[in-house]
Coordinates of C-alpha atoms in Angstrom, one line a residue:
Chain A
M1 CA -11.2 13.3 0.3
T2 CA -9.1 13.3 -2.7
V3 CA -9.2 9.6 -2.3
L4 CA -12.5 9.3 -2.2
F5 CA -12.9 11.6 -5.5
A6 CA -11.3 9.4 -6.8
L7 CA -12.7 6.6 -6.9
V8 CA -16.6 7.8 -7.3
A9 CA -15.1 9.8 -9.6
Q10 CA -13.6 6.4 -11.3
S11 CA -16.9 5.0 -10.8
L12 CA -19.2 7.0 -12.1
R13 CA -16.6 7.0 -15.2
R14 CA -17.8 3.1 -15.9
V15 CA -21.0 3.4 -15.7
R16 CA -21.8 6.6 -17.0
K17 CA -23.7 5.0 -20.2
F18 CA -24.9 2.7 -18.5
L19 CA -26.6 4.9 -16.9
L20 CA -26.7 7.2 -19.2
A21 CA -29.6 5.1 -21.0
A22 CA -31.1 3.5 -18.1
G23 CA -32.3 7.2 -17.3
V24 CA -33.1 7.9 -20.9
L25 CA -35.2 4.8 -21.1
L26 CA -36.9 5.8 -17.3
A27 CA -38.1 8.9 -18.6
G28 CA -39.0 7.1 -21.6
F29 CA -41.5 5.2 -20.3
Q30 CA -42.7 7.9 -18.1
V31 CA -43.7 9.5 -21.9
V32 CA -45.3 7.0 -23.2
L33 CA -47.2 6.6 -20.0
I34 CA -47.8 9.8 -19.9
L35 CA -49.5 9.2 -24.0
Q36 CA -51.3 6.3 -23.1
A37 CA -53.1 8.0 -19.9
N38 CA -54.0 11.0 -22.5
S39 CA -55.0 8.8 -24.8
I40 CA -57.8 6.5 -22.8
Q41 CA -58.6 9.7 -20.8
A42 CA -59.4 11.6 -24.5
S43 CA -61.7 9.4 -24.8
S44 CA -63.5 8.5 -22.0
S45 CA -62.1 4.6 -21.5
F46 CA -61.4 4.7 -17.8
A47 CA -64.6 2.8 -16.7
Q48 CA -64.7 0.6 -19.7
M49 CA -61.5 -0.3 -18.6
G50 CA -62.7 -0.6 -14.9
N51 CA -65.1 -2.9 -15.8
L52 CA -63.6 -5.1 -18.1
V53 CA -60.8 -6.5 -14.3
P54 CA -62.3 -8.9 -12.6
S55 CA -64.4 -8.1 -9.8
F56 CA -61.6 -10.4 -7.3
A57 CA -58.6 -7.8 -8.6
R58 CA -61.1 -4.8 -7.6
E59 CA -61.1 -6.2 -4.1
V60 CA -57.5 -7.2 -3.7
L61 CA -57.1 -3.4 -4.7
G62 CA -60.1 -2.3 -2.8
P63 CA -60.0 1.3 -3.2
S64 CA -57.1 2.2 -4.7
F65 CA -58.4 0.6 -8.2
V66 CA -61.1 3.6 -8.1
A67 CA -57.9 6.0 -7.7
F68 CA -55.4 3.6 -10.0
L69 CA -57.7 3.8 -13.1
T70 CA -57.8 7.9 -13.6
F71 CA -55.5 10.2 -15.7
K72 CA -53.3 10.8 -12.3
G73 CA -53.7 6.7 -11.6
I74 CA -51.2 6.1 -14.2
V75 CA -49.1 8.5 -14.2
C76 CA -47.9 7.4 -10.8
L77 CA -48.1 4.3 -12.6
G78 CA -44.9 5.3 -13.5
Y79 CA -43.4 4.8 -10.0
F80 CA -44.3 1.9 -9.3
H81 CA -44.7 -0.2 -12.7
P82 CA -43.2 -4.1 -12.3
V83 CA -41.0 -2.8 -15.4
V84 CA -39.8 -0.1 -14.0
M85 CA -39.1 -1.5 -10.1
G86 CA -37.3 -5.0 -12.1
A87 CA -35.0 -1.5 -13.6
L88 CA -34.6 -0.2 -10.3
I89 CA -33.3 -2.6 -8.5
S90 CA -31.0 -4.0 -11.0
V91 CA -29.2 -1.4 -11.4
S92 CA -29.3 -0.4 -7.2
L93 CA -28.2 -4.5 -7.6
T94 CA -25.7 -4.1 -11.0
L95 CA -23.6 -1.3 -9.2
A96 CA -23.9 -2.2 -5.7
T97 CA -21.5 -5.6 -6.5
I98 CA -19.2 -3.4 -7.6
P99 CA -16.6 -4.1 -4.7
V100 CA -17.0 -8.1 -5.2
M101 CA -15.6 -7.0 -8.9
E102 CA -13.1 -5.2 -8.3
I103 CA -11.9 -8.0 -5.8
E104 CA -13.2 -11.1 -8.2
T105 CA -10.5 -9.1 -11.6
G106 CA -8.0 -7.4 -8.6
F107 CA -7.9 -3.9 -9.6
I108 CA -8.7 -3.5 -6.2
D109 CA -5.4 -4.4 -5.1
L110 CA -4.2 -1.9 -6.9
V111 CA -6.0 0.2 -4.9
L112 CA -5.6 -1.2 -1.3
A113 CA -1.5 -1.2 -2.1
R114 CA -1.5 2.4 -1.9
P115 CA -2.2 4.2 1.9
V116 CA -6.7 4.2 0.9
A117 CA -8.5 3.1 3.5
R118 CA -11.2 0.2 3.0
H119 CA -13.5 2.3 4.4
W120 CA -13.2 4.3 1.9
I121 CA -14.6 1.9 -0.7
V122 CA -17.2 1.0 0.5
T123 CA -18.0 5.1 1.2
R124 CA -17.7 5.5 -2.7
S125 CA -20.3 2.3 -3.5
I126 CA -22.5 4.0 -1.1
L127 CA -21.9 7.8 -3.1
V128 CA -22.7 6.2 -6.1
A129 CA -25.5 4.8 -5.0
L130 CA -26.6 7.3 -4.0
I131 CA -26.1 9.9 -6.6
S132 CA -26.8 6.9 -9.6
T133 CA -30.7 6.7 -7.0
V134 CA -31.0 10.3 -6.8
Y135 CA -29.9 10.8 -11.0
L136 CA -31.9 8.1 -12.0
L137 CA -35.5 9.5 -10.2
A138 CA -34.4 13.1 -11.3
M139 CA -34.6 11.6 -14.7
M140 CA -38.0 10.2 -14.3
A141 CA -39.7 13.6 -12.5
I142 CA -38.2 14.7 -15.4
G143 CA -39.7 12.1 -18.4
T144 CA -42.8 13.2 -16.0
W145 CA -42.6 17.1 -16.8
I146 CA -41.5 16.7 -19.9
G147 CA -44.7 14.3 -20.9
L148 CA -47.5 16.4 -18.7
N149 CA -46.0 19.8 -19.7
Y150 CA -46.2 18.7 -23.8
Y151 CA -48.2 15.2 -24.0
A152 CA -51.3 16.5 -21.8
A153 CA -54.7 17.8 -21.7
K154 CA -54.6 21.1 -18.5
D155 CA -57.4 19.8 -17.2
A156 CA -56.5 15.8 -17.5
G157 CA -56.3 16.1 -14.0
W158 CA -52.6 15.5 -13.0
P159 CA -50.9 14.3 -10.6
S160 CA -49.9 16.8 -7.5
A161 CA -45.6 17.6 -7.3
G162 CA -46.2 16.5 -4.2
L163 CA -47.2 13.4 -5.2
I164 CA -44.6 12.6 -7.9
G165 CA -42.4 13.5 -5.0
S166 CA -43.4 11.7 -2.3
L167 CA -43.5 8.3 -5.0
A168 CA -39.8 9.2 -5.7
V169 CA -38.8 9.4 -2.5
N170 CA -40.5 6.3 -0.8
L171 CA -39.3 4.7 -4.4
G172 CA -35.5 6.2 -3.6
L173 CA -35.1 4.8 0.3
L174 CA -35.9 1.4 -1.3
M175 CA -33.9 1.0 -4.2
L176 CA -31.6 2.6 -1.5
C177 CA -32.5 -0.5 0.6
W178 CA -32.0 -2.6 -1.6
S179 CA -27.9 -1.8 -2.9
A180 CA -27.3 -1.6 1.1
I181 CA -28.3 -5.2 1.3
T182 CA -26.4 -6.0 -1.6
L183 CA -23.0 -4.5 -1.0
A184 CA -23.3 -6.3 2.4
I185 CA -23.8 -9.4 0.5
G186 CA -21.6 -8.4 -1.4
C187 CA -18.7 -8.0 1.1
A188 CA -19.8 -11.2 2.1
C189 CA -19.0 -12.6 -1.2
R190 CA -16.1 -13.8 -3.5
R191 CA -17.7 -13.7 -7.3
R192 CA -19.4 -10.9 -8.6
G193 CA -22.1 -13.8 -9.9
S194 CA -22.9 -15.1 -6.6
A195 CA -23.6 -12.0 -4.9
G196 CA -25.7 -10.6 -7.8
A197 CA -27.8 -14.3 -7.9
I198 CA -28.4 -14.2 -3.9
S199 CA -29.6 -10.4 -3.9
G200 CA -31.7 -11.0 -7.0
L201 CA -33.0 -13.9 -5.9
L202 CA -33.3 -12.1 -2.4
A203 CA -35.1 -9.1 -3.9
L204 CA -37.5 -12.1 -6.2
A205 CA -38.3 -13.9 -3.1
A206 CA -39.0 -10.7 -0.9
Y207 CA -41.3 -8.3 -4.2
L208 CA -43.9 -11.5 -4.2
T209 CA -44.1 -11.8 -1.1
D210 CA -44.8 -8.8 -0.6
Y211 CA -47.2 -9.6 -3.8
I212 CA -48.6 -12.4 -2.5
G213 CA -49.4 -10.8 1.3
R214 CA -51.5 -8.2 -0.8
A215 CA -53.0 -10.2 -2.1
W216 CA -54.1 -13.0 -0.4
K217 CA -54.6 -12.9 3.8
P218 CA -52.5 -15.4 5.0
A219 CA -49.8 -14.4 3.4
E220 CA -49.5 -11.2 5.2
S221 CA -47.7 -12.3 8.4
V222 CA -45.1 -12.4 7.1
A223 CA -45.4 -10.1 4.3
W224 CA -43.8 -7.5 7.3
L225 CA -40.7 -8.8 6.1
S226 CA -40.2 -8.0 2.6
P227 CA -39.2 -4.2 2.6
F228 CA -41.3 -3.6 -0.7
R229 CA -44.0 -4.1 2.4
Y230 CA -42.9 0.0 3.0
Y231 CA -43.2 1.4 -0.5
T232 CA -46.9 2.1 -0.7
P233 CA -47.9 3.7 -3.9
F234 CA -51.5 2.7 -3.8
E235 CA -52.2 4.6 -0.4
L236 CA -50.0 7.3 -1.8
V237 CA -52.3 8.3 -5.2
M238 CA -55.1 7.4 -2.9
G239 CA -54.7 10.5 -0.9
S240 CA -52.5 10.1 2.0
A241 CA -49.2 11.1 3.4
L242 CA -45.6 9.3 3.3
S243 CA -45.6 7.0 5.7
A244 CA -43.0 7.7 8.3
K245 CA -42.9 4.3 9.5
S246 CA -42.5 3.5 6.1
L247 CA -39.9 5.8 5.6
Y248 CA -37.8 4.8 9.0
V249 CA -38.5 1.2 8.7
L250 CA -36.7 1.5 4.5
G251 CA -34.1 3.9 5.9
G252 CA -33.3 1.0 8.8
I253 CA -32.7 -1.1 6.3
A254 CA -30.4 0.8 4.4
V255 CA -28.5 2.2 6.9
G256 CA -28.5 -1.1 8.8
A257 CA -27.0 -3.2 5.9
F258 CA -24.3 -0.5 4.5
A259 CA -23.3 -0.9 8.8
L260 CA -22.7 -4.8 7.9
A261 CA -21.2 -4.0 4.2
Y262 CA -18.2 -1.4 6.8
L263 CA -18.0 -4.3 9.0
L264 CA -17.9 -7.2 6.7
Y265 CA -15.5 -5.5 4.2
S266 CA -13.1 -4.1 6.8
R267 CA -12.7 -7.9 8.1
R268 CA -12.6 -9.7 5.4
D269 CA -9.6 -11.3 3.2
I270 CA -9.3 -9.5 -0.2
S271 CA -8.5 -12.6 -1.9
H272 CA -9.6 -13.2 -6.4
Chain B
M1 CA 8.3 -5.8 19.2
L2 CA 9.2 -4.4 15.8
S3 CA 12.2 -3.5 14.4
G4 CA 12.0 0.3 12.7
S5 CA 15.1 -0.5 11.1
A6 CA 14.2 -3.0 8.6
A7 CA 12.5 -2.0 5.5
I8 CA 10.0 -5.5 5.7
S9 CA 9.9 -7.9 9.5
I10 CA 7.9 -10.5 9.7
R11 CA 7.4 -12.6 12.7
G12 CA 6.0 -16.2 13.4
L13 CA 3.3 -14.5 10.2
T14 CA 1.2 -17.8 9.6
K15 CA -1.6 -17.9 7.1
C16 CA -4.4 -21.1 7.1
Y17 CA -7.4 -21.6 4.8
G18 CA -9.0 -23.8 6.3
K19 CA -7.0 -27.0 6.6
L20 CA -4.3 -25.3 4.8
I21 CA -1.5 -23.7 6.2
A22 CA -0.5 -21.7 2.9
V23 CA 2.1 -19.7 5.1
D24 CA 4.1 -21.5 8.3
R25 CA 5.5 -19.4 11.2
L26 CA 7.3 -17.7 8.6
D27 CA 10.1 -15.2 10.3
L28 CA 11.7 -13.0 8.0
E29 CA 14.0 -9.5 7.4
V30 CA 14.6 -7.2 4.5
S31 CA 16.8 -4.7 5.5
R32 CA 16.3 -0.9 3.5
G33 CA 18.5 -1.3 0.7
E34 CA 18.6 -3.9 0.1
V35 CA 16.9 -5.8 -3.2
F36 CA 14.9 -9.6 -1.7
G37 CA 14.7 -12.2 -3.5
F38 CA 11.4 -14.2 -2.1
L39 CA 11.2 -17.5 -4.6
G40 CA 9.6 -21.0 -4.0
L41 CA 7.7 -23.1 -6.3
N42 CA 3.5 -22.4 -7.6
G43 CA 1.8 -22.5 -3.8
A44 CA 4.9 -21.5 -1.5
G45 CA 3.3 -19.0 -0.2
K46 CA 5.1 -16.0 -1.6
T47 CA 1.7 -14.5 -2.7
T48 CA 0.1 -15.2 0.4
T49 CA 3.0 -13.2 2.4
I50 CA 3.2 -10.6 -0.3
R51 CA -0.6 -9.9 0.1
I52 CA -0.3 -9.8 3.8
L53 CA 2.0 -7.2 4.3
L54 CA -0.1 -4.8 1.5
D55 CA -3.0 -5.9 3.9
L56 CA -5.4 -7.5 1.6
L57 CA -4.9 -10.8 3.4
R58 CA -5.5 -11.1 7.6
P59 CA -2.9 -13.6 8.8
T60 CA -4.6 -16.3 11.0
S61 CA -1.4 -15.1 13.3
G62 CA 1.9 -13.1 13.8
S63 CA 3.1 -9.6 12.7
A64 CA 4.1 -8.3 9.8
A65 CA 5.8 -4.6 9.6
V66 CA 7.0 -2.6 6.9
F67 CA 9.2 -0.1 8.0
G68 CA 8.4 -1.2 11.7
H69 CA 4.8 0.1 11.1
D70 CA 2.7 -2.6 11.5
C71 CA 0.9 -3.9 8.1
Q72 CA -2.0 -4.6 9.8
S73 CA -2.6 -2.2 13.4
D74 CA -0.9 0.7 11.2
S75 CA -1.5 -0.4 7.5
L76 CA -2.2 3.2 6.2
K77 CA 1.9 4.5 6.9
A78 CA 3.1 0.9 5.9
R79 CA 1.3 0.9 2.7
S80 CA 2.4 4.2 2.3
A81 CA 5.8 3.5 1.7
V82 CA 4.8 0.3 -0.9
G83 CA 5.0 0.7 -4.6
Y84 CA 3.5 -2.7 -5.8
L85 CA 3.0 -4.9 -8.5
P86 CA 1.0 -8.0 -8.5
G87 CA 1.7 -11.1 -10.4
E88 CA -1.7 -10.0 -12.4
M89 CA -2.7 -7.1 -13.4
G90 CA -6.5 -6.3 -12.3
I91 CA -7.3 -3.3 -15.0
Y92 CA -9.9 -1.5 -16.6
S93 CA -9.8 -2.6 -20.2
D94 CA -11.7 0.4 -21.2
S95 CA -9.8 3.2 -19.7
T96 CA -6.7 4.4 -21.5
G97 CA -3.3 4.6 -20.3
H98 CA -2.9 7.6 -19.1
E99 CA -5.9 7.2 -17.5
M100 CA -4.9 4.4 -15.5
L101 CA -1.6 5.9 -14.5
S102 CA -3.3 9.2 -12.9
F103 CA -5.7 7.4 -11.3
W104 CA -2.8 5.1 -9.6
E105 CA -1.5 8.4 -8.6
R106 CA -4.9 10.7 -6.8
V107 CA -5.5 7.6 -5.5
G108 CA -1.5 7.2 -4.3
G109 CA -1.8 10.2 -1.9
R110 CA 1.1 10.8 -3.0
I111 CA 2.3 14.1 -6.3
V112 CA 4.1 12.4 -9.2
S113 CA 6.7 13.8 -10.6
S114 CA 6.0 14.6 -13.9
E115 CA 9.8 14.4 -15.1
H116 CA 10.9 11.1 -13.0
R117 CA 6.9 9.6 -15.1
R118 CA 8.3 11.1 -18.3
N119 CA 12.2 9.0 -17.2
L120 CA 9.9 5.1 -17.0
I121 CA 7.5 5.8 -19.8
E122 CA 10.6 6.4 -22.1
R123 CA 12.7 3.3 -19.8
F124 CA 10.1 1.0 -21.0
E125 CA 9.7 3.0 -24.3
L126 CA 5.8 3.8 -24.1
S127 CA 4.9 6.7 -26.1
D128 CA 2.0 9.1 -26.8
R129 CA 0.1 7.0 -28.9
D130 CA 0.3 3.9 -26.7
L131 CA -1.0 5.7 -23.6
S132 CA -3.8 7.2 -24.8
R133 CA -4.8 4.0 -26.3
K134 CA -7.4 1.4 -24.3
L135 CA -6.1 -1.1 -22.4
R136 CA -7.9 -3.5 -24.4
E137 CA -5.6 -3.1 -27.1
Y138 CA -2.4 -3.3 -24.6
S139 CA -0.4 -6.6 -25.4
T140 CA 0.1 -8.5 -21.8
G141 CA 3.9 -7.4 -22.1
M142 CA 2.8 -3.4 -22.2
K143 CA 0.1 -3.8 -19.6
R144 CA 3.5 -5.6 -17.8
K145 CA 4.8 -1.9 -18.3
L146 CA 1.8 -0.2 -17.1
G147 CA 2.3 -2.1 -14.2
L148 CA 5.9 -2.1 -13.5
I149 CA 4.8 2.5 -14.4
Q150 CA 2.9 2.8 -11.4
A151 CA 5.0 0.9 -9.1
F152 CA 7.7 2.8 -9.2
Q153 CA 6.0 5.8 -10.2
A154 CA 5.7 7.9 -6.9
D155 CA 9.3 6.6 -6.9
P156 CA 8.1 4.9 -3.8
L157 CA 10.7 3.5 -0.4
L158 CA 9.4 -0.1 -1.1
L159 CA 9.6 -1.5 -3.8
I160 CA 7.3 -5.0 -3.5
L161 CA 7.2 -6.7 -7.2
D162 CA 6.0 -10.3 -8.3
E163 CA 7.1 -11.6 -10.7
P164 CA 8.4 -8.3 -12.7
T165 CA 9.8 -9.3 -15.6
E166 CA 7.0 -12.2 -16.5
S167 CA 6.0 -10.9 -20.6
L168 CA 8.9 -8.4 -20.6
D169 CA 11.3 -9.1 -23.8
P170 CA 14.7 -8.8 -23.2
L171 CA 15.2 -5.4 -23.8
M172 CA 12.4 -4.7 -21.8
Q173 CA 14.2 -6.7 -19.2
E174 CA 17.3 -4.9 -19.6
S175 CA 15.1 -1.9 -18.6
F176 CA 14.1 -3.4 -16.2
Y177 CA 17.1 -4.1 -14.7
E178 CA 18.5 -0.7 -15.0
L179 CA 15.5 0.4 -13.4
L180 CA 16.4 -1.1 -10.5
A181 CA 19.9 -0.9 -9.8
D182 CA 19.4 2.8 -10.2
A183 CA 16.3 1.9 -7.3
R184 CA 19.4 0.4 -5.3
N185 CA 21.8 3.5 -6.0
R186 CA 19.0 5.9 -4.1
G187 CA 18.6 3.5 -1.1
R188 CA 15.4 2.0 -1.9
T189 CA 14.0 -1.1 -1.1
V190 CA 13.7 -4.1 -3.6
F191 CA 11.5 -7.7 -2.5
M192 CA 10.9 -9.3 -4.9
S193 CA 9.3 -12.7 -6.2
S194 CA 10.8 -13.9 -8.9
H195 CA 11.0 -17.7 -11.3
V196 CA 13.5 -16.9 -13.4
L197 CA 16.6 -18.0 -11.6
P198 CA 19.0 -16.4 -13.6
E199 CA 17.5 -12.7 -13.2
V200 CA 17.5 -13.5 -9.0
E201 CA 21.0 -14.3 -9.7
R202 CA 22.2 -11.1 -10.8
V203 CA 20.0 -8.6 -9.1
C204 CA 19.1 -9.4 -5.2
D205 CA 21.8 -9.2 -2.5
R206 CA 19.7 -11.8 -0.3
I207 CA 17.1 -14.3 -1.8
A208 CA 15.1 -16.8 0.9
V209 CA 13.3 -20.5 -0.8
L210 CA 10.2 -20.7 0.3
A211 CA 8.7 -24.3 0.2
K212 CA 5.2 -24.6 2.4
G213 CA 4.5 -22.0 3.5
K214 CA 8.8 -22.4 5.1
V215 CA 11.7 -19.9 4.6
V216 CA 14.2 -23.4 4.1
L217 CA 17.0 -21.2 2.8
L218 CA 18.1 -18.0 3.6
S219 CA 21.4 -17.3 2.5
S220 CA 22.8 -14.1 0.7
V221 CA 23.3 -14.7 -3.7
E222 CA 26.3 -15.7 -3.4
G223 CA 26.5 -18.0 -0.2
A224 CA 23.4 -20.3 -2.0
R225 CA 26.2 -20.5 -4.6
K226 CA 28.9 -21.5 -2.8
L227 CA 26.3 -24.4 -1.3
A228 CA 26.0 -25.9 -5.0
S229 CA 28.4 -27.8 -5.8
R230 CA 30.6 -27.4 -8.9
R231 CA 32.3 -29.7 -12.1
V232 CA 35.0 -30.7 -12.4
R233 CA 36.5 -31.8 -15.8
V234 CA 39.9 -33.4 -16.0
T235 CA 41.2 -34.6 -18.9
F236 CA 44.9 -36.6 -18.5
Q237 CA 48.0 -37.1 -21.1
Q238 CA 46.7 -41.1 -21.1
E239 CA 44.9 -43.1 -19.8
T240 CA 45.0 -43.3 -15.8
S241 CA 42.7 -45.5 -13.9
V242 CA 40.3 -43.6 -10.6
P243 CA 42.1 -43.7 -7.3
A244 CA 39.5 -45.3 -4.8
H245 CA 39.6 -43.1 -2.1
L246 CA 38.1 -39.1 -3.0
P247 CA 38.9 -36.7 -0.9
Q248 CA 35.8 -35.7 0.6
G249 CA 32.7 -33.8 -1.1
Y250 CA 34.6 -35.2 -3.8
E251 CA 32.2 -37.6 -5.7
M252 CA 33.5 -38.8 -9.6
I253 CA 30.1 -38.8 -12.2
D254 CA 31.9 -39.9 -15.6
V255 CA 34.9 -41.9 -15.9
K256 CA 36.3 -42.2 -19.8
P257 CA 39.8 -43.7 -20.5
R258 CA 41.8 -40.1 -20.7
T259 CA 38.8 -37.9 -18.7
W260 CA 37.4 -37.5 -15.6
I261 CA 33.8 -35.7 -14.5
L262 CA 33.8 -35.2 -11.2
R263 CA 31.4 -33.1 -8.6
V264 CA 32.8 -31.2 -6.0
T265 CA 31.1 -29.6 -3.6
G266 CA 32.3 -27.3 -1.2
Q267 CA 35.5 -25.0 -1.5
L268 CA 38.6 -26.6 -4.1
G269 CA 41.3 -25.8 -2.6
S270 CA 42.7 -29.6 -2.0
L271 CA 42.2 -29.9 -6.2
P272 CA 45.3 -29.1 -6.6
S273 CA 46.8 -31.2 -3.8
F274 CA 44.8 -34.4 -5.1
L275 CA 45.9 -33.9 -8.5
A276 CA 49.0 -32.8 -8.4
A277 CA 50.7 -36.9 -9.0
L278 CA 48.4 -37.3 -12.0
P279 CA 49.1 -37.3 -16.2
V280 CA 46.7 -34.4 -16.0
A281 CA 46.3 -32.4 -19.5
D282 CA 43.3 -30.1 -18.9
L283 CA 41.4 -29.1 -16.3
A284 CA 37.7 -27.6 -16.8
V285 CA 35.8 -26.1 -13.9
E286 CA 32.0 -24.9 -14.4
E287 CA 30.8 -21.9 -11.9
A288 CA 28.6 -23.4 -9.7
R289 CA 25.0 -21.8 -11.0
L290 CA 22.7 -20.6 -8.1
E291 CA 20.0 -22.7 -9.5
D292 CA 21.5 -26.1 -8.9
V293 CA 20.8 -25.0 -4.8
L294 CA 17.2 -23.6 -5.6
V295 CA 16.2 -26.9 -7.3
K296 CA 17.5 -28.8 -4.8
Y297 CA 16.1 -26.5 -2.3
Y298 CA 12.1 -26.4 -4.0
R299 CA 12.7 -30.8 -5.3
D300 CA 13.4 -31.0 -0.9
G301 CA 10.6 -28.8 -0.1
A302 CA 7.6 -30.2 -2.2
E303 CA 8.5 -33.8 -0.9

């Protein structure tokens, strides 16, 4: 356990500035969104905004469109805005490619030349992914809390803590899912650049598959393949409970990919 | 059956990368307490063998063991006895020397005596100020010193050193040789690769020369030196003609009116009788160098 603790501490120490900056930016983004929502609310412009949206977009979004164009909807947007999702997935990809980077730079040679089992390296990466995910989501929740308590009217129609929690849990599982997929890809690659590029393209393709699947009926038949399909912010904003199926699927992908990462890392040659 | 008495025991070890055979049915045994030189040209398979010993690479076939522990199936026990210096140090430039030494100590799982570490730091003339600096400010030589300290700091039973004196200045090389002598005196085993042949000649007990993944020479340093031909310069009091037949193992390299230069392979016992009847004024025998033998093996192996 001392070894694992040393490995986790060393990895977190290396990425602390990056994580700190990402956390502050994401928290700040939540505050900015709340300021914006408050401003729209104060000027009673939600109805005007709704009229500006083209009818096909309303059709695509369905009833969630109404829920989205509220104070609560804008606040929750901070948990599924493409910029936020892009940033979180990028952080996941960056952290999950650390093992392949350590192989590429030769750093891991001096670790594995000691009595350190290979599975500790993967376990370390899983723990770093977990800690980072929890930290970033906590920072977002803190941003939301600060924004609501300091910059929003009390009667603006705040989202409930349960809704924010559900969004965070669902988003957190999505992040872990991509961490696991990237970790498995990294364990099969020799270069961090290759692992990052493959994972990034895969995430983009999956995001677009889900996006197109939501807007275009024929594409729906393949959209279930995308992990993003199981992140359901609109349904949550609409008042649905967090879907157990979504959690199981995302959790299942994460567990499966982490298991694959263990297998690949234990069998591979450590050569740079 | 792996021998527990040997520090390193390698049996029929083969490592292929696709069609390329990096190590080809290698057999090797390094005794405890021995300083063993592992030599060969670049790409001969030295680093691949070392990485298999550390379970960084998995062999295609064959086995390797450290103190009787198989390097794959029982690799944690095998590695617990090893201190390793890689050819290229992979270190994070935003860490300090102190941080890296502490980190390696923690992941090594063995308690490092602070006195021993202090002694190593002093030997390699690294100050506290140096160790508090970020590694990006280190010269190549300083990184090498840090690498040697981390390899020796837990006082391991077996030291696997890949090109240990590369980038070290002559004074630090001397410090390293002293450290090696100390380690040997305390019964430690050293398995080192090197391109610096005078260094190998100085510090190693035995050597193996690897070419295309195979051992082409396995010998004590003394034994290898004996394989070298020596140059004998004979100066005569007057002009002397070369005899029609030279003894076996003798080859005339250069003939001047009063001087011959001969290459003698093997022992020099027959030299006095060969020269007895000739008007010899002076005789000089150049000591055989290990380099002369190894270069021949390198060349033959590369062909």
